[in-house]
Structure formats: C-alpha cells, structure tokens
Coordinates of N, CA, C and O in Angstrom, one line a residue:
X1 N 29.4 16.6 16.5 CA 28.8 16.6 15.2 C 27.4 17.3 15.3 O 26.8 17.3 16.3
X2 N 27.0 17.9 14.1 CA 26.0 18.6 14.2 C 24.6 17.7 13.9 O 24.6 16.7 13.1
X3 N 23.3 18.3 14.6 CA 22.3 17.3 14.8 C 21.1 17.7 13.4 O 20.6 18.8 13.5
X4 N 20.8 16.8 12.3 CA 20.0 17.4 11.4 C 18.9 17.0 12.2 O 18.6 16.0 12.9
X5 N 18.1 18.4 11.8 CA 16.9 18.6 12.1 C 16.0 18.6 11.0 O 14.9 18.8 11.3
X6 N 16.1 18.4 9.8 CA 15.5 17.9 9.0 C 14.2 16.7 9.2 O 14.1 15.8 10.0
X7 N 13.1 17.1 8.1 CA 12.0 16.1 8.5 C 12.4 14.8 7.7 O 11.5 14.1 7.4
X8 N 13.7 14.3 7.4 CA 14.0 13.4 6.7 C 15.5 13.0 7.1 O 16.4 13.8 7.0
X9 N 15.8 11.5 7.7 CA 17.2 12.0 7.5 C 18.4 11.2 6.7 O 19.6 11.0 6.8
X10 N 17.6 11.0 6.0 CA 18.4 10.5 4.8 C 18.1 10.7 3.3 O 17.1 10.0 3.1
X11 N 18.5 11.3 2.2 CA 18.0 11.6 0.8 C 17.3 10.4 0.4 O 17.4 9.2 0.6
X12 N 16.2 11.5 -0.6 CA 15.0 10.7 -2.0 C 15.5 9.2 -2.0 O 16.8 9.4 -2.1
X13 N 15.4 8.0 -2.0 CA 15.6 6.9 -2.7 C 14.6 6.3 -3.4 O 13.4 6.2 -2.9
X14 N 14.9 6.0 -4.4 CA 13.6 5.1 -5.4 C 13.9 3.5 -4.9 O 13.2 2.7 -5.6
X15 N 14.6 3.0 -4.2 CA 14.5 1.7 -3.9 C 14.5 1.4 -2.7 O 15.1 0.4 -2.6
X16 N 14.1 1.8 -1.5 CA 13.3 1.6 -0.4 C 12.5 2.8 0.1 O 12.9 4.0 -0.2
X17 N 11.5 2.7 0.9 CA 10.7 3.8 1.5 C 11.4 4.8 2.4 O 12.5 4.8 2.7
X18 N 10.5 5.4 2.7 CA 11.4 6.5 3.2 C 11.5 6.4 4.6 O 10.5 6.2 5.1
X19 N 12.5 6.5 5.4 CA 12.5 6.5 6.6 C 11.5 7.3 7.7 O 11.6 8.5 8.0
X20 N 10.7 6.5 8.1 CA 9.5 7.6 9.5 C 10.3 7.7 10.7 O 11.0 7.0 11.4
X21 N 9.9 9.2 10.4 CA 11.0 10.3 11.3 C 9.4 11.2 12.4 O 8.3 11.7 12.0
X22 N 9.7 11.0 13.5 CA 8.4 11.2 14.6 C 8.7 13.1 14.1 O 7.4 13.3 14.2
X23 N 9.2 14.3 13.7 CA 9.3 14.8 13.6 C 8.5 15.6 12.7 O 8.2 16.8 12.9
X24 N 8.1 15.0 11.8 CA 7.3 15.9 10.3 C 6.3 14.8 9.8 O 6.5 14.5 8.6
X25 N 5.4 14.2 10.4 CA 4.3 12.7 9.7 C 4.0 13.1 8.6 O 4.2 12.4 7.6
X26 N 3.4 14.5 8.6 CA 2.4 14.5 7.4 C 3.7 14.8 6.1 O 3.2 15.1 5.0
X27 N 4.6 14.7 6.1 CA 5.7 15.2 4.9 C 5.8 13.6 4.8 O 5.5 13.2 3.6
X28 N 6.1 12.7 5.5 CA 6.9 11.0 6.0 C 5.4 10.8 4.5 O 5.6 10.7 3.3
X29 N 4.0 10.8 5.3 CA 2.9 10.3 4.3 C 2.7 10.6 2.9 O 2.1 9.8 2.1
X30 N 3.2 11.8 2.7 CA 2.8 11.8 1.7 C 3.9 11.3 0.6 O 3.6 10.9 -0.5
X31 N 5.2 11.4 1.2 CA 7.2 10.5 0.5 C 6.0 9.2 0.6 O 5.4 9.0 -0.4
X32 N 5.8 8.5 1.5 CA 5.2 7.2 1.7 C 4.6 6.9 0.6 O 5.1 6.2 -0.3
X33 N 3.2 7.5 0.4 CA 1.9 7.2 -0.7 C 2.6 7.4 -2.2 O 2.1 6.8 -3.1
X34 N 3.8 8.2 -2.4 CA 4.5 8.4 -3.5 C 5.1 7.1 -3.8 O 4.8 6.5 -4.9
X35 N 6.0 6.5 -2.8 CA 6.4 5.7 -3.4 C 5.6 4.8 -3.2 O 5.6 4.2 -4.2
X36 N 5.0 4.3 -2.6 CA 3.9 2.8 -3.1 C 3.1 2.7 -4.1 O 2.7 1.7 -4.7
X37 N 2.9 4.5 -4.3 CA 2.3 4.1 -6.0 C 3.4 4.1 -7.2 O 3.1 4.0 -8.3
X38 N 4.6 4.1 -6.6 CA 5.3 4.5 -7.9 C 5.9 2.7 -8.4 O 6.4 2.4 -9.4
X39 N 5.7 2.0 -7.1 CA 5.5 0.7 -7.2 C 4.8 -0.1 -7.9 O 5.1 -0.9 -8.9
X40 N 3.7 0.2 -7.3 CA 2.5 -0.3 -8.1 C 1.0 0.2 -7.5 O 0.6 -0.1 -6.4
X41 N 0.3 1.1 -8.6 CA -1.0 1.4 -8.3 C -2.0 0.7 -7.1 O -2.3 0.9 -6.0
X42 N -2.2 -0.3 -8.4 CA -3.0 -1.4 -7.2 C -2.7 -1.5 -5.5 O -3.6 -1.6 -4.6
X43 N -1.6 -1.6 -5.4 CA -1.5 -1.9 -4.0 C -1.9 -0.8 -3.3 O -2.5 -1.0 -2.2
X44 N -1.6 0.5 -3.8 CA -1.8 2.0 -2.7 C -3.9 1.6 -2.8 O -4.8 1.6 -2.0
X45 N -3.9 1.4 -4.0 CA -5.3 1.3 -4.1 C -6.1 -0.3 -2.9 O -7.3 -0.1 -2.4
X46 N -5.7 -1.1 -2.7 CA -6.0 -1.8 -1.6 C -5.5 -1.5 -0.5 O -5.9 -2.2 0.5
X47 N -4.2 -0.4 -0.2 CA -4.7 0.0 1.2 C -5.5 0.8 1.4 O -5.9 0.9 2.6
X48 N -6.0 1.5 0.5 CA -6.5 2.5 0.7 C -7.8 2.0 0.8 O -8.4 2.6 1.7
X49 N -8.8 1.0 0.1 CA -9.9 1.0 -0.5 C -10.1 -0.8 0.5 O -11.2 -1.4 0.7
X50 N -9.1 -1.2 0.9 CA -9.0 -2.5 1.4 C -9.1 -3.6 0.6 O -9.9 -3.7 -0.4
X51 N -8.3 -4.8 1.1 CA -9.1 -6.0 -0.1 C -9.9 -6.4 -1.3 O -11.0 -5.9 -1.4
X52 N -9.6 -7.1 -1.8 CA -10.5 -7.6 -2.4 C -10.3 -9.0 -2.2 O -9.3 -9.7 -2.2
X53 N -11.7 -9.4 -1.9 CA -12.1 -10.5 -1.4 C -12.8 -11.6 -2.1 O -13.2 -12.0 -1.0
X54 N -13.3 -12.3 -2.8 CA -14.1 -12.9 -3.9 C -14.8 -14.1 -2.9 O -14.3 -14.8 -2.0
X55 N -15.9 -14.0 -3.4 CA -17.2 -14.5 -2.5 C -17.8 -15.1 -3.1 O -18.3 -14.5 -4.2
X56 N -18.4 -16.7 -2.8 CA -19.2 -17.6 -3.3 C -20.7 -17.5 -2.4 O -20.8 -18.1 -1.3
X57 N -22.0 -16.9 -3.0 CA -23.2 -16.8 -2.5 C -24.3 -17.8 -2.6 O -25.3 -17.7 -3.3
X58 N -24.1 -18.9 -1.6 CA -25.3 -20.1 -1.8 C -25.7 -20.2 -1.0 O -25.1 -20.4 0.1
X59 N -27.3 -20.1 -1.2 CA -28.2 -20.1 -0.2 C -28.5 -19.1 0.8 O -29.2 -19.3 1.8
X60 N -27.8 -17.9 0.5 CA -28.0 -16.4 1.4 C -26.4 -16.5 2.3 O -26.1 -15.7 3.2
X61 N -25.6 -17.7 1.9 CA -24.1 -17.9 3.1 C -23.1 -17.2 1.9 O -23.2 -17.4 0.7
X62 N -22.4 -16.6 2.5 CA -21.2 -16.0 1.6 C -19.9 -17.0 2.1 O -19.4 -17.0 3.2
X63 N -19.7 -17.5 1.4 CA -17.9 -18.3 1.4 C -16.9 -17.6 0.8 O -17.3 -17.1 -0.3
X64 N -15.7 -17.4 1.1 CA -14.4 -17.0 0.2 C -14.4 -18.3 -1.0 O -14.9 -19.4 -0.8
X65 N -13.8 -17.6 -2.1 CA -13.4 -18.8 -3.1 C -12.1 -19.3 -2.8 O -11.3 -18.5 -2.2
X66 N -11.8 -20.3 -3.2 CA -10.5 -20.4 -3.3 C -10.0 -20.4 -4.0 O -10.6 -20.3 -5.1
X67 N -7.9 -20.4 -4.1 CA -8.1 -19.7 -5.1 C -7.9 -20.5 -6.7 O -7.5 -19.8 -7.6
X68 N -8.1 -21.7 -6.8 CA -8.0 -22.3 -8.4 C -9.9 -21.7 -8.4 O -10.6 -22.4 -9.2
X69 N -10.3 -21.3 -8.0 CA -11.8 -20.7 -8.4 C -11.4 -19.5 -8.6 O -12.4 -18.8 -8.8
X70 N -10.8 -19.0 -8.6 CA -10.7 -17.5 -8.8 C -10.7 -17.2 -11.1 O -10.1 -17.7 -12.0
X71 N -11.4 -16.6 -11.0 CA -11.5 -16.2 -13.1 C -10.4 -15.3 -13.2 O -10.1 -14.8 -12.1
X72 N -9.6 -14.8 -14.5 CA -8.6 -13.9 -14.5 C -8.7 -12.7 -14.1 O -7.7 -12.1 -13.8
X73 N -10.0 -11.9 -14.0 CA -9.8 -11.1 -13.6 C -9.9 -10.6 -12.2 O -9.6 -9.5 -11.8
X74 N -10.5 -11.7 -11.4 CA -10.6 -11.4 -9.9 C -9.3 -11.9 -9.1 O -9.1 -11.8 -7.9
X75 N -8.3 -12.7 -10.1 CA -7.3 -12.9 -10.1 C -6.1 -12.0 -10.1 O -5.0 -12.2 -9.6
X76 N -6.5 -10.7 -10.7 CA -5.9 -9.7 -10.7 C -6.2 -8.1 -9.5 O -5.6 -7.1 -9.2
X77 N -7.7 -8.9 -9.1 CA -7.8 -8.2 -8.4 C -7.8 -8.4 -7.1 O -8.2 -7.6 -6.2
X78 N -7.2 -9.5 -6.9 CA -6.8 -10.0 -5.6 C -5.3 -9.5 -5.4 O -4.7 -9.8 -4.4

C-alpha cells in the first residue's frame, strides 16, 4: 500500500482537532489555533494570554477568590 506523505493524514474535520503529524508542525499549528477558536474564542484567548485568575488584596497579601465570590463578569472570565 502506498505511504501518504502528506502533512495531514486524515481530512478537515470540524469535530475533533486535527491530528499532530511530526512531519509539517507549523501547518498541524495553525489547523490547531483554527479550530480552538472556531470553538470558542475565549479559550484560544487564555492559552494564549494565560488565566485569569481573580484576586482578593488585603493588607498588601493577594488571595485567589473563591468561587461563590466570583461577580458575573469575572465569572465569565474565568
């Protein structure tokens, strides 16, 4: 049987990622970043930009909140 040398070896799917193939990375990254945003924004945006973390400042000590302390929108940004 003949051997595909393709940087992909299985066709476009919109319902799982794409297979990483050691052969072509930078083609694998950029199918990758496509579909995690085609997911959902936000998330390509916290790998990319890292966490969000929400932080309680008393007395110069930073604590995480937890999360029934969390307000709706840092709720969303978590």
């Amino acid at each position: 049987m003949a051997e595909n040398h393709l940087p992909f070896a299985e066709g476009a799917s919109i319902n799982r990622p794409p297979m990483f193939s050691v052969v072509n990375y930078q083609f694998w990254k950029v199918r990758m970043r496509i579909f995690i945003e085609s997911i959902d924004r936000s998330s390509w945006n916290a790998i990319v930009n890292g966490p969000y973390v929400p932080m309680h400042v008393v007395n110069g000590v930073s604590t995480m909140k937890s999360f029934d302390e969390l307000s709706d929108i840092e709720n969303k940004r978590v």
